[in-house]
PDB file of C-alpha atoms in Angstrom:
ATOM      1  CA  MET A   1      61.481  95.202  77.638  1.00  0.00           C
ATOM      2  CA  PHE A   2      63.857  96.434  80.293  1.00  0.00           C
ATOM      3  CA  MET A   3      66.576  96.978  77.741  1.00  0.00           C
ATOM      4  CA  ASN A   4      64.243  99.204  75.721  1.00  0.00           C
ATOM      5  CA  ILE A   5      63.501 101.304  78.804  1.00  0.00           C
ATOM      6  CA  TYR A   6      67.225 101.596  79.496  1.00  0.00           C
ATOM      7  CA  ILE A   7      67.910 102.714  75.920  1.00  0.00           C
ATOM      8  CA  TYR A   8      65.136 105.310  76.103  1.00  0.00           C
ATOM      9  CA  ILE A   9      66.533 106.691  79.364  1.00  0.00           C
ATOM     10  CA  LEU A  10      70.002 106.905  77.836  1.00  0.00           C
ATOM     11  CA  PHE A  11      68.659 108.593  74.724  1.00  0.00           C
ATOM     12  CA  PHE A  12      66.640 111.208  76.625  1.00  0.00           C
ATOM     13  CA  SER A  13      69.494 111.995  78.999  1.00  0.00           C
ATOM     14  CA  PHE A  14      71.765 112.447  75.971  1.00  0.00           C
ATOM     15  CA  LEU A  15      69.215 114.798  74.384  1.00  0.00           C
ATOM     16  CA  PHE A  16      68.897 116.756  77.609  1.00  0.00           C
ATOM     17  CA  PHE A  17      72.663 117.198  78.057  1.00  0.00           C
ATOM     18  CA  SER A  18      73.230 118.100  74.413  1.00  0.00           C
ATOM     19  CA  TYR A  19      70.434 120.685  74.643  1.00  0.00           C
ATOM     20  CA  LYS A  20      71.961 122.092  77.820  1.00  0.00           C
ATOM     21  CA  TYR A  21      75.404 122.233  76.185  1.00  0.00           C
ATOM     22  CA  VAL A  22      74.116 124.000  73.061  1.00  0.00           C
ATOM     23  CA  TYR A  23      72.106 126.446  75.166  1.00  0.00           C
ATOM     24  CA  THR A  24      75.187 127.311  77.233  1.00  0.00           C
ATOM     25  CA  CYS A  25      77.289 127.766  74.091  1.00  0.00           C
ATOM     26  CA  LEU A  26      74.681 130.062  72.572  1.00  0.00           C
ATOM     27  CA  ASN A  27      74.543 132.125  75.746  1.00  0.00           C
ATOM     28  CA  MET A  28      78.334 132.494  75.728  1.00  0.00           C
ATOM     29  CA  HIS A  29      78.246 133.509  72.080  1.00  0.00           C
ATOM     30  CA  VAL A  30      75.581 136.160  72.725  1.00  0.00           C
ATOM     31  CA  LEU A  31      77.511 137.477  75.716  1.00  0.00           C
ATOM     32  CA  ASN A  32      80.658 137.733  73.623  1.00  0.00           C
ATOM     33  CA  ILE A  33      78.832 139.674  70.907  1.00  0.00           C
ATOM     34  CA  PHE A  34      77.366 142.234  73.295  1.00  0.00           C
TER      35      PHE A  34
END
């Protein structure tokens, strides 16, 4: 049970950081275009 919770926390933190990274990259790309 606790291991499942730990895996879910890891997974969601990974999703959050990947989303943040992609969002930052997209913003940089848009800024470079304009």
